[in-house]
CSV table of C-alpha atoms and ligand atoms in Angstrom, one decimal:
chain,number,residue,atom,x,y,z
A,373,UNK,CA,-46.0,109.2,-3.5
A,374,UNK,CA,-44.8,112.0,-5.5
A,375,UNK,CA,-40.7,112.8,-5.9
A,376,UNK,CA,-40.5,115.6,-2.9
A,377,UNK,CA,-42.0,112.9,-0.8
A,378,UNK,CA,-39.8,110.0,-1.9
A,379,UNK,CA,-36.8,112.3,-1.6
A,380,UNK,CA,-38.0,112.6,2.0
A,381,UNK,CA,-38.1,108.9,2.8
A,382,UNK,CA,-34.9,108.2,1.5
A,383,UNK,CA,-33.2,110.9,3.4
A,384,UNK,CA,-34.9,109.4,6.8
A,385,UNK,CA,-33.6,106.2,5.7
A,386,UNK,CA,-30.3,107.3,5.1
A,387,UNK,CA,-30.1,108.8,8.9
A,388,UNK,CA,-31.6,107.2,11.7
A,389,UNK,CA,-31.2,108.9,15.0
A,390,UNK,CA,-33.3,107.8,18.5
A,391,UNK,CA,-32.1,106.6,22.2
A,392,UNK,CA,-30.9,103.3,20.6
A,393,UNK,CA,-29.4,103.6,17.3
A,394,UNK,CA,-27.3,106.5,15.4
A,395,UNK,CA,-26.3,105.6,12.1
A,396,UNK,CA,-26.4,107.6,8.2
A,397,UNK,CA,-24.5,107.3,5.1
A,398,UNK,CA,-23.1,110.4,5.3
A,399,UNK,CA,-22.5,113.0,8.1
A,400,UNK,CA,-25.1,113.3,10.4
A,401,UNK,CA,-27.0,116.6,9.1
A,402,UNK,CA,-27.3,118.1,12.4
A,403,UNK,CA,-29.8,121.1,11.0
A,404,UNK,CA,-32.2,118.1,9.7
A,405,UNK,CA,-32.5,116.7,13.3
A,406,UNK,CA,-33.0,120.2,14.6
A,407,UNK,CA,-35.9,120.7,12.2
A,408,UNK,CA,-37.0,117.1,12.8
A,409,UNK,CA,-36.9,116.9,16.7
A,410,UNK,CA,-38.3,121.0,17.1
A,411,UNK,CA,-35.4,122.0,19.7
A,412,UNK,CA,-33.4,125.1,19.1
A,413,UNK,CA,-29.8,125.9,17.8
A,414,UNK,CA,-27.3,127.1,20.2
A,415,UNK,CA,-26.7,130.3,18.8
A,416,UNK,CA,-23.9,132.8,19.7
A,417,UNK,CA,-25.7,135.3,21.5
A,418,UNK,CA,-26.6,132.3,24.2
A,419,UNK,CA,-22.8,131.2,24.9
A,420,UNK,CA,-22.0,135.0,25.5
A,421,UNK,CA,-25.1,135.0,27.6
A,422,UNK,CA,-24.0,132.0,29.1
A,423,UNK,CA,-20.5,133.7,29.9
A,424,UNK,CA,-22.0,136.5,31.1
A,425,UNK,CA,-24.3,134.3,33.8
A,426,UNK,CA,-21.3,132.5,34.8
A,427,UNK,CA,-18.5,135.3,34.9
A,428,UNK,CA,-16.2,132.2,33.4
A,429,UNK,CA,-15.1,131.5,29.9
A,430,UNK,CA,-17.4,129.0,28.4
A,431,UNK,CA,-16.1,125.8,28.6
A,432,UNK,CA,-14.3,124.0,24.9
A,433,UNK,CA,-18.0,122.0,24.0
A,434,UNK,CA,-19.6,125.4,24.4
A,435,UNK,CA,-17.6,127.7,21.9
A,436,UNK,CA,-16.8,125.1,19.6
A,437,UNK,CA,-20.7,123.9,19.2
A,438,UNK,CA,-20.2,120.5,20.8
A,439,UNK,CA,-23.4,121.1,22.7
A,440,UNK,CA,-25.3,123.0,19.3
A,441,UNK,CA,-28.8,122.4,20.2
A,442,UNK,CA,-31.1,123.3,23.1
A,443,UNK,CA,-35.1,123.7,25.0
A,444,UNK,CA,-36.1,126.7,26.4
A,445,UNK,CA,-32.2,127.1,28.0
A,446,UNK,CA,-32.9,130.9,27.7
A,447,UNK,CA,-36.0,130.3,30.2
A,448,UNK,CA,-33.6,128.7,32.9
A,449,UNK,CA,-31.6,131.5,31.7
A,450,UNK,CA,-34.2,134.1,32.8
A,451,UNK,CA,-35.2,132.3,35.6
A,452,UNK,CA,-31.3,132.6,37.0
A,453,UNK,CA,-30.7,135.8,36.4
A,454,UNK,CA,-33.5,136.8,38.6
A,455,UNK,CA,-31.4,134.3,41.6
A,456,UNK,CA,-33.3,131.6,41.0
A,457,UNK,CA,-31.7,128.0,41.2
A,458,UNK,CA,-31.7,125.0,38.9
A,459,UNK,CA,-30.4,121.5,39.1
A,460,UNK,CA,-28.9,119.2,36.4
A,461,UNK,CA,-29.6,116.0,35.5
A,462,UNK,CA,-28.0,113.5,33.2
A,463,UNK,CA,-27.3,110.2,33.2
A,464,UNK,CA,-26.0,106.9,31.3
A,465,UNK,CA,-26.7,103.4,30.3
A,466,UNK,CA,-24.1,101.5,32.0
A,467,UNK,CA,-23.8,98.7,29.0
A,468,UNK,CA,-20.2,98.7,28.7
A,469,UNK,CA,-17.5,97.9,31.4
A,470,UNK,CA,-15.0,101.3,30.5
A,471,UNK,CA,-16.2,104.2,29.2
A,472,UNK,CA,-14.7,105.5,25.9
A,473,UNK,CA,-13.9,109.3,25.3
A,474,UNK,CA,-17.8,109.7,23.6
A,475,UNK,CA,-18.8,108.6,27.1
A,476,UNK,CA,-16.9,111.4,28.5
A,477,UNK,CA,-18.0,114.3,26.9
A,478,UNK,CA,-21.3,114.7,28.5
A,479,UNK,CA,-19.9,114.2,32.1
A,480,UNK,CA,-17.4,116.7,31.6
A,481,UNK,CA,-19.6,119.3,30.5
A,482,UNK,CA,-21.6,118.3,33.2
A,483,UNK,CA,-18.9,119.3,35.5
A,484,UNK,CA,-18.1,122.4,33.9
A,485,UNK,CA,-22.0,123.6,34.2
A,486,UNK,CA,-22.2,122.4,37.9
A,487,UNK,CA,-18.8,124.9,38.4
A,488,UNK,CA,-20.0,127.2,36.8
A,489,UNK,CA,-23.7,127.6,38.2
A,490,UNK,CA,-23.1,126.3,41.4
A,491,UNK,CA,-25.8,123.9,41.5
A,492,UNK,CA,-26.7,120.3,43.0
A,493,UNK,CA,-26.5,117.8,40.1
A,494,UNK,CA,-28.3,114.3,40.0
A,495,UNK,CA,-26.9,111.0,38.0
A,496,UNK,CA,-28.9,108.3,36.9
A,497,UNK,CA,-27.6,104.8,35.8
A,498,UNK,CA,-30.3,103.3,33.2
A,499,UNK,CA,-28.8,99.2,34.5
A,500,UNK,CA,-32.5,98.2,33.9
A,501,UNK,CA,-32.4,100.0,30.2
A,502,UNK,CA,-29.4,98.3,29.2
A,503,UNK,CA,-30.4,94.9,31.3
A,504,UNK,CA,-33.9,94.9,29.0
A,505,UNK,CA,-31.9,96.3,25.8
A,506,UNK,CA,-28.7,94.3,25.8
A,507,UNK,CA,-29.7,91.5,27.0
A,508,UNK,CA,-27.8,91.8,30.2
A,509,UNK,CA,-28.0,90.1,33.8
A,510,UNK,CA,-29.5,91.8,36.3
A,511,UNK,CA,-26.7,91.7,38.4
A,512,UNK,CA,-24.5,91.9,35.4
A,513,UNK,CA,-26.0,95.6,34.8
A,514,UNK,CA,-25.8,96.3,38.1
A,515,UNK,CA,-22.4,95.6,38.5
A,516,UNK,CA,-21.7,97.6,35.0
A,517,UNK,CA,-23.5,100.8,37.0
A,518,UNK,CA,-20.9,100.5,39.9
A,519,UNK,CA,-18.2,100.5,37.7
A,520,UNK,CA,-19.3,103.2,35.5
A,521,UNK,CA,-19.9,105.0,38.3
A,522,UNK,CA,-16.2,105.3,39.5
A,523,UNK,CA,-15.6,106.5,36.2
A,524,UNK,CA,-18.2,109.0,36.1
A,525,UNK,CA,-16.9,110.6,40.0
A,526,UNK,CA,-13.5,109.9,38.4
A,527,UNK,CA,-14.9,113.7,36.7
A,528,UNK,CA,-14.2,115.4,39.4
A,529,UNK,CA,-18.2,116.3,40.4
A,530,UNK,CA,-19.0,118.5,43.8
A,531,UNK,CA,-19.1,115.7,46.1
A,532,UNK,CA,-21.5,117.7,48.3
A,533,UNK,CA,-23.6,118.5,45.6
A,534,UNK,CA,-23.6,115.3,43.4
A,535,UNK,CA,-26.4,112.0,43.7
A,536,UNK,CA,-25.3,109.2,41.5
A,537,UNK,CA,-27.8,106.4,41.8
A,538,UNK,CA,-29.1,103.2,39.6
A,539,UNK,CA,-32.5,102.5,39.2
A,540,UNK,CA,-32.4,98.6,40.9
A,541,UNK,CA,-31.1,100.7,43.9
A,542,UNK,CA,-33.7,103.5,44.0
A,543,UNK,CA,-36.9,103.2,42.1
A,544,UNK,CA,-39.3,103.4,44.7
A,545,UNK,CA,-41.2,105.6,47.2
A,546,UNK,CA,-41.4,109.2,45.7
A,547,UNK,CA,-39.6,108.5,42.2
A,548,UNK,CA,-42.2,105.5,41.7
A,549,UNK,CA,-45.1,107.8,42.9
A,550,UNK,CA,-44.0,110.1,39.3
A,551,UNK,CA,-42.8,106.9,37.6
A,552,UNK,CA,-47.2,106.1,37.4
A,553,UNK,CA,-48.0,110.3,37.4
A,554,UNK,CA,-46.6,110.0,33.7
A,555,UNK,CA,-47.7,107.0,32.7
A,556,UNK,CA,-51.0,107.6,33.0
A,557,UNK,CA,-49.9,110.6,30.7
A,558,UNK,CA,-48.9,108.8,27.7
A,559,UNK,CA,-50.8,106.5,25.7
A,560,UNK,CA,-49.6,103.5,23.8
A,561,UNK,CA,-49.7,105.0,20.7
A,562,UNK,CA,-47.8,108.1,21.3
A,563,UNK,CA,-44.8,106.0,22.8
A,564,UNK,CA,-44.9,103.6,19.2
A,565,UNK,CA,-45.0,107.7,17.7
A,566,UNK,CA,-41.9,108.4,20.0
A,567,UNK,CA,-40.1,105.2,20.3
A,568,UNK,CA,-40.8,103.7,16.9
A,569,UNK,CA,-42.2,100.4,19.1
A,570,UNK,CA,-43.6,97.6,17.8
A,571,UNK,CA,-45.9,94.2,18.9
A,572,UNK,CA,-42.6,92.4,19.1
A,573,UNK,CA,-41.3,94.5,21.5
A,574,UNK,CA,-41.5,93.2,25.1
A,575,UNK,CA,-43.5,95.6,27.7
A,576,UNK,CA,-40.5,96.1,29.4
A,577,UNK,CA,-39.5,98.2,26.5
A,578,UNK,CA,-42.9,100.1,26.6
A,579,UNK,CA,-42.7,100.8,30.0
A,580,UNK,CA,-39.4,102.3,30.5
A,581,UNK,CA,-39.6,105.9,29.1
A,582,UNK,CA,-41.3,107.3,32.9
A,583,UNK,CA,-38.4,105.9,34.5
A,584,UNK,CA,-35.9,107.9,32.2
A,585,UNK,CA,-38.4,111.3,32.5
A,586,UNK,CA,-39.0,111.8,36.2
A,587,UNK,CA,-35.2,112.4,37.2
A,588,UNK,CA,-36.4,115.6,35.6
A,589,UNK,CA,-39.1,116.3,38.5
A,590,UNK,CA,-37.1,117.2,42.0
A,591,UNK,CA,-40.3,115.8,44.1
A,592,UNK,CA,-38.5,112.3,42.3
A,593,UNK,CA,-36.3,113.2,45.2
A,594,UNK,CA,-37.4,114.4,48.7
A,595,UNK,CA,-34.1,114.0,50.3
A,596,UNK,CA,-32.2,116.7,48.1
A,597,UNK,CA,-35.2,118.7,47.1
A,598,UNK,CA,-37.9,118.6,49.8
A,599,UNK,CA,-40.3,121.7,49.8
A,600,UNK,CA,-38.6,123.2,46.3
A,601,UNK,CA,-41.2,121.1,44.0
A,602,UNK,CA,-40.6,124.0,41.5
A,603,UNK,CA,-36.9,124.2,41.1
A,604,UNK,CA,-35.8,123.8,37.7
A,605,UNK,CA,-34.4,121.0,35.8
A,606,UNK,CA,-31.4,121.2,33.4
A,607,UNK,CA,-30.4,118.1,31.3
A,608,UNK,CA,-27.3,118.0,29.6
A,609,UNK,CA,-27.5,115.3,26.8
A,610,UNK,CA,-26.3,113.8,23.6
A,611,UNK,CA,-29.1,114.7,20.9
A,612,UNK,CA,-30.3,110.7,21.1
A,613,UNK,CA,-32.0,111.2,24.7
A,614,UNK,CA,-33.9,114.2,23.1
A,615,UNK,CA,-37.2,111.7,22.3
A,616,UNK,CA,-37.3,110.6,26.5
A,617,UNK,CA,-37.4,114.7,27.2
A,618,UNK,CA,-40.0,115.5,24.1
A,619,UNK,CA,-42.2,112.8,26.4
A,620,UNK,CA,-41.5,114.6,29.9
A,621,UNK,CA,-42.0,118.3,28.1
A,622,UNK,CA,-45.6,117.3,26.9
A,623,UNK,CA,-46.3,115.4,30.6
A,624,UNK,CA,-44.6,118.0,32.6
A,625,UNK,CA,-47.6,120.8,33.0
A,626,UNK,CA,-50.3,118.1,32.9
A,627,UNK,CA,-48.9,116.8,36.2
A,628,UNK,CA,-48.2,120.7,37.7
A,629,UNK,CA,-44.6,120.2,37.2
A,630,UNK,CA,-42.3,122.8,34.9
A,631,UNK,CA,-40.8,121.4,31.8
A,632,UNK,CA,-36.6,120.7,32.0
A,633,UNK,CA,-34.9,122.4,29.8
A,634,UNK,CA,-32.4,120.8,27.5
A,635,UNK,CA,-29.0,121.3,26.3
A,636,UNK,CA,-27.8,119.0,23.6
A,637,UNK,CA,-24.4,117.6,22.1
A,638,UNK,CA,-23.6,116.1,18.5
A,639,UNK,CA,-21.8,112.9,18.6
A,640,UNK,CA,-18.5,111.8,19.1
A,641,UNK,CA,-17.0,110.3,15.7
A,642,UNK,CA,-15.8,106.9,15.6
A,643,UNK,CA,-11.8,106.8,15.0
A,644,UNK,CA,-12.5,105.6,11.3
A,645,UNK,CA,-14.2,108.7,10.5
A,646,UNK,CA,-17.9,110.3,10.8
A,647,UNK,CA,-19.8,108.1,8.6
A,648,UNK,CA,-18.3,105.0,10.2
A,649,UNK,CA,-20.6,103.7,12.6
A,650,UNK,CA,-19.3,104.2,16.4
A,651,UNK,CA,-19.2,100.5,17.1
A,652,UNK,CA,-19.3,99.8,21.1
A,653,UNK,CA,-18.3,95.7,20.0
A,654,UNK,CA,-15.2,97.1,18.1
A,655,UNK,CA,-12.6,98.0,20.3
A,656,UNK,CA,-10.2,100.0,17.5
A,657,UNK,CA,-13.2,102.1,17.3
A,658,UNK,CA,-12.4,104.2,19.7
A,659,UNK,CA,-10.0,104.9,22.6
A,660,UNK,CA,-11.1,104.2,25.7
A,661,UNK,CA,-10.3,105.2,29.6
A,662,UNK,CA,-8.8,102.3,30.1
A,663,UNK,CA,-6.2,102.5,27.7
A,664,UNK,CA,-2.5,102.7,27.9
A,665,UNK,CA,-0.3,105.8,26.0
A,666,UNK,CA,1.1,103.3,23.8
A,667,UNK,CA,-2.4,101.7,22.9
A,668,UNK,CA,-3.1,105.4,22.5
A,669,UNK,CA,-0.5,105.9,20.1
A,670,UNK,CA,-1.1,102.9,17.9
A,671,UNK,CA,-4.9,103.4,17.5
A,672,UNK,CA,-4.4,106.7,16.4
A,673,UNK,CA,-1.7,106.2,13.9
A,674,UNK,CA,-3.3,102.8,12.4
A,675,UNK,CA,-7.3,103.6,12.6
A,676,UNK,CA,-8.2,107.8,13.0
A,677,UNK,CA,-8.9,108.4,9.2
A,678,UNK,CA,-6.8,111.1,7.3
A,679,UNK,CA,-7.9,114.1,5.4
A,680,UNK,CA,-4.3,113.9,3.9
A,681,UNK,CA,-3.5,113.3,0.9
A,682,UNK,CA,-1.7,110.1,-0.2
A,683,UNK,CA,1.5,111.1,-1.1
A,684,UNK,CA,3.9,113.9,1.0
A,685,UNK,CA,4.4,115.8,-2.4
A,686,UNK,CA,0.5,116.2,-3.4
A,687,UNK,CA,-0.4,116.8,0.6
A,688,UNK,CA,2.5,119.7,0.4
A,689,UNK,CA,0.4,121.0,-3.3
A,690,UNK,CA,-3.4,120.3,-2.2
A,691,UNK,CA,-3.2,120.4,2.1
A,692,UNK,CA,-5.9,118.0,4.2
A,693,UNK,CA,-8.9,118.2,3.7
A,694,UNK,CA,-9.8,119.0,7.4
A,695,UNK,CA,-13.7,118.4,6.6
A,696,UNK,CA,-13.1,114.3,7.2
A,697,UNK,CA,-9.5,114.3,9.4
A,698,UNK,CA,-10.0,112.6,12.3
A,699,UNK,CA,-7.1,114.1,14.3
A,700,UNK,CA,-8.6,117.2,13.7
A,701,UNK,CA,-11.9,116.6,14.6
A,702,UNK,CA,-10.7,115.1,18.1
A,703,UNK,CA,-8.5,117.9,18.5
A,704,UNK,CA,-11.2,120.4,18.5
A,705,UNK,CA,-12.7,118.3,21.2
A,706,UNK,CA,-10.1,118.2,23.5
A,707,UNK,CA,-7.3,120.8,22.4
A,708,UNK,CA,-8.3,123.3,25.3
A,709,UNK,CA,-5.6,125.9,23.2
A,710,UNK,CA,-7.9,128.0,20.7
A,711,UNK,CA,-4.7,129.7,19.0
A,712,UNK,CA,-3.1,125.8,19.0
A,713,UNK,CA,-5.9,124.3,17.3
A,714,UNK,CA,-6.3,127.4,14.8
A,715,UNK,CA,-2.4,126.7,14.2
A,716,UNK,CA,-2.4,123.3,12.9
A,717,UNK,CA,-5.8,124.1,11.3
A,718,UNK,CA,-4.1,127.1,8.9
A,719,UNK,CA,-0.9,124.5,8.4
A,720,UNK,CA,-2.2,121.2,8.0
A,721,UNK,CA,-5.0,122.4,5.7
A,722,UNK,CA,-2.4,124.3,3.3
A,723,UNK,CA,0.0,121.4,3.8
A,724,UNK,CA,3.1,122.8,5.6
A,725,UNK,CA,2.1,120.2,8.4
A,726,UNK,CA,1.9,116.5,7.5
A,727,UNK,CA,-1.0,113.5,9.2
A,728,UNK,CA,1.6,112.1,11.3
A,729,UNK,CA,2.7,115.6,13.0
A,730,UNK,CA,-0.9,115.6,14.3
A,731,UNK,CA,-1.4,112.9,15.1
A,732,UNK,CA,1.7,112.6,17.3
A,733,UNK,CA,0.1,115.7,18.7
A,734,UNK,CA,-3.1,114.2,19.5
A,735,UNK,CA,-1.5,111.1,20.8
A,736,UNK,CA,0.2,113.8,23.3
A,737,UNK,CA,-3.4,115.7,24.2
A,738,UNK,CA,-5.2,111.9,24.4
A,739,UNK,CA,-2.6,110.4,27.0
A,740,UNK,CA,-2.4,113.3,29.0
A,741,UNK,CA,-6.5,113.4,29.2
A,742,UNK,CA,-6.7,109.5,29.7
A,743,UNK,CA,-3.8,109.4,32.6
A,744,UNK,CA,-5.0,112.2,34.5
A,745,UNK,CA,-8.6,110.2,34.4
A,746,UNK,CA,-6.5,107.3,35.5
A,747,UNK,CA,-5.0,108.6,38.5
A,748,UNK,CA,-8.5,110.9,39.6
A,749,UNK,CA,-10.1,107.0,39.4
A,750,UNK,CA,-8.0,105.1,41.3
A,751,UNK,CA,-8.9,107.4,44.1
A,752,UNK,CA,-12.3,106.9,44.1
A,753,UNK,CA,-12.9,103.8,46.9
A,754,UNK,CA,-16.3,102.5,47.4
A,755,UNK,CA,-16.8,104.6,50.3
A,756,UNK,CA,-16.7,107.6,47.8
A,757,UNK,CA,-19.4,106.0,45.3
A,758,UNK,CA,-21.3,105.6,48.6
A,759,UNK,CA,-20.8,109.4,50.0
A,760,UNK,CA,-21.9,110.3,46.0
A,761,UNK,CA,-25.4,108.1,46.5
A,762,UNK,CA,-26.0,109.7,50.1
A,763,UNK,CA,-25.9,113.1,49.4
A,764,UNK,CA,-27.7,115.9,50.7
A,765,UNK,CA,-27.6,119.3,48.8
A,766,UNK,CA,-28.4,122.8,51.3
B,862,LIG,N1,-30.5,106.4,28.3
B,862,LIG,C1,-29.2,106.9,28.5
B,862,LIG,C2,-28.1,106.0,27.9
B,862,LIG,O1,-28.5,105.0,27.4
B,862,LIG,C3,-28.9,107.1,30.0
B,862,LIG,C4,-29.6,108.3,30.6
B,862,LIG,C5,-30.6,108.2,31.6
B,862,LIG,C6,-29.4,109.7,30.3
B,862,LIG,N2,-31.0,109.5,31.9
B,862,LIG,C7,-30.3,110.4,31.2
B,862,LIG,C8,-28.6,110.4,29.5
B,862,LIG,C9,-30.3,111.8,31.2
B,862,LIG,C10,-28.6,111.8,29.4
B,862,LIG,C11,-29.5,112.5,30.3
B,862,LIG,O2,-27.0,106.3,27.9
C-alpha cells in the first residue's frame, strides 16, 4: 500500500456513513461523502430555481444548506416547469417510541415541499427494518410505527394528499409485484458492495433493500397512482438513505421505470457537539418531542457544548468560536429570523453576547417548537392515522 493509499483508508475509517451507522472523529466532511456517494451539491442557482418554481420563499433547511446534496432534482425541475407532476416519498424506521428534533427535520421539509409543489406525498414506516435490525417484536415495531405515526401527522401534512403506511400493513399485491421486479435486479454481490453485508448477516438483512426502493415506483400503489406509471418520484432524505436510492437509480430503467430523484440533508448534531455520536440510548443526547420546557431548559444549559470561552473576561477578549457552539448550530436550524440569527452570530462571535444569553434564547425557540408539536399531536385520534392510510389523491 503506498502513503496516498493508506491516507485513504484511514480517512474511511475515521468516517463511516451508511443506512445504519453515522459516526467520525471529527466533523462529518460533507464534500468527502458527496465525492464518495456521486450525488450533487445543492448549489445556489437551484434554491432560487426552486423559489422561482414555487413563487414561496424557500423554506430555513433550504437557504441555510440543511438539505446540501441532491440526484437529478434539476430533471424533476424540468419536468415541472413544463406542468408535469411529481410525488414525494420519505419515510422512517419507527425504532424509538418519541421522535427527537433530528427526527423532525426531514418531515418538516417534507411538509414545506408538499406546500409548496402541491403534490400527493407517500410515508413509509420501515417496523420490519427496525424489527430485523433492533431486535424488536413484531408487534413491538408495529406498535412503534403507530406511534410514530401520530407524530409524523402531528406535521401538519395535506390530509387529502398524504398515505402513511407500515410495511406489516401493506406489503403485498402491487408493491410485492416490484418488491421481486428488483430483486431479480440485484445480485448478492452488489448488495455486500452497497450494504457492506456479510455471511453473518441473516437474509433478512439481504433481503430488505427492494422493500425500501419501490415506494419510489407509483405502480407500488394503484390506489393513488393508477394509469400515471410515469409520474415522478421525489425523496427527501438524510444523506444515510442515499445507498437504498443508489440501488433503485441503477434498477429503475431496467424495469421501464424513471429514476427518483433525491434531495438530501446533513445530520442533526447531538447536544454534546458534532463529533459526539448522536446516541438514540442516551436520552441527554438530544431533546425530544416529548419533552417538557423545563427539561428543555436544563438539557440545554447542562449538555449543548459551548464555543465560549471559559472565563466571561477572555469570552469578552476572544468571542465563541461559533464553528463548535451548539446553540448556534441549533439555532440556524430552527431560528426562522435570518436578521435574528445573523444578530447573535456578529455578537456572540465578538463576545458582546455571553453562552448563557443563547442559550436562554434557544430554550425560548425549542419550547415554542416542541409545545406547538404537542398540542397539533394530541389532535391527531386514530381515526385521523386511519383517514392518513386511506387516502386517495385526484
Ligand atoms: N430506513 C429509514 C430509517 O431507518 C426509513 C425510510 C424508509 C426512509 N423509506 C425512506 C427514509 C425514504 C427516507 C426516505 O429511518
Amino acid at each position: 500500500m503506498d502513503k496516498n493509499e493508506e491516507k485513504q483508508r484511514e480517512e474511511e475509517r475515521e468516517q463511516v456513513v451508511s443506512p445504519w451507522e453515522v459516526s467520525s472523529s471529527g466533523k462529518i466532511d460533507y464534500d468527502k461523502l458527496i465525492d464518495k456517494f456521486g450525488c450533487q451539491r445543492l448549489d445556489q442557482s437551484l434554491v432560487d430555481r426552486v423559489q422561482r418554481l414555487t413563487g414561496r420563499p424557500p423554506h430555513v433547511f433550504l437557504r441555510r444548506g440543511v438539505f446540501f446534496a441532491h440526484r437529478d432534482l434539476n430533471d424533476i425541475l424540468d419536468a415541472y416547469e413544463k406542468g408535469e407532476k411529481f410525488y414525494l416519498y420519505t419515510g422512517r424506521g419507527p425504532s424509538s417510541e418519541a421522535l427527537h428534533l433530528g427526527h423532525l427535520v426531514p418531515f418538516m421539509f417534507t411538509k414545506y415541499l408538499q406546500d409548496a409543489f402541491k403534490v400527493p406525498l407517500v410515508i413509509q414506516l420501515t417496523d420490519d427494518e427496525k424489527c430485523m435490525w433492533k431486535n424488536l417484536s413484531v408487534e413491538e415495531s408495529q406498535r412503534l410505527a403507530r406511534e410514530n405515526a401520530k407524530d409524523i401527522i402531528a406535521c401538519g401534512f395535506d390530509v387529502t394528499k398524504t398515505f402513511i403506511f407500515s410495511d406489516f400493513d401493506y406489503v403485498g399485491g402491487a408493491f410485492y409485484k416490484n418488491m421481486v421486479k428488483v430483486a431479480k435486479c440485484v445480485t448478492y454481490n452488489k448488495v455486500v458492495g452497497i450494504f457492506g453485508f456479510t455471511g453473518e448477516d441473516h437474509i433478512g438483512k439481504v433481503s430488505f433493500p427492494p422493500v425500501q426502493a419501490v415506494p419510489s415506483f407509483p405502480s407500488s400503489f394503484p390506489h393513488l397512482f393508477s394509469g400515471k406509471d410515469h409520474l415522478r418520484c421525489l425523496i427527501p432524505c438524510a444523506i444515510d438513505q442515499d445507498p437504498y436510492f443508489r440501488m433503485t437509480r441503477d434498477v429503475a430503467p431496467r424495469i421501464g421505470y424513471h429514476k427518483p430523484a433525491l434531495i438530501e440533508s446533513s445530520f442533526f448534531p447531538a447536544l454534546q457537539g458534532e463529533t459526539g455520536k448522536m446516541s438514540a440510548s442516551d436520552p441527554n443526547s438530544a431533546i425530544y418531542v416529548t419533552d417538557s420546557a423545563k427539561a428543555i431548559k436544563n438539557k440545554i444549559n447542562k449538555y449543548a457544548f459551548s464555543g465560549g470561552q471559559e472565563s466571561v473576561e477572555l469570552h469578552r477578549k476572544l468571542g465563541a468560536n461559533l464553528e463548535v457552539d451548539i446553540p448556534v448550530k441549533y439555532l440556524s436550524f430552527f431560528l426562522e429570523d435570518d436578521a435574528e440569527l445573523e444578530h447573535i452570530k456578529k455578537e456572540y462571535g465578538a463576545g458582546g453576547m455571553l453562552t448563557g444569553e443563547v442559550k436562554q434564547r434557544l430554550a425560548q425557540v425549542l419550547t415554542e417548537l416542541v409545545e406547538r408539536h404537542q398540542v397539533a399531536r394530541a389532535a391527531v385520534t386514530d381515526e385521523v392515522t386511519l383517514l392518513h392510510a386511506i387516502t386517495e389523491t385526484e
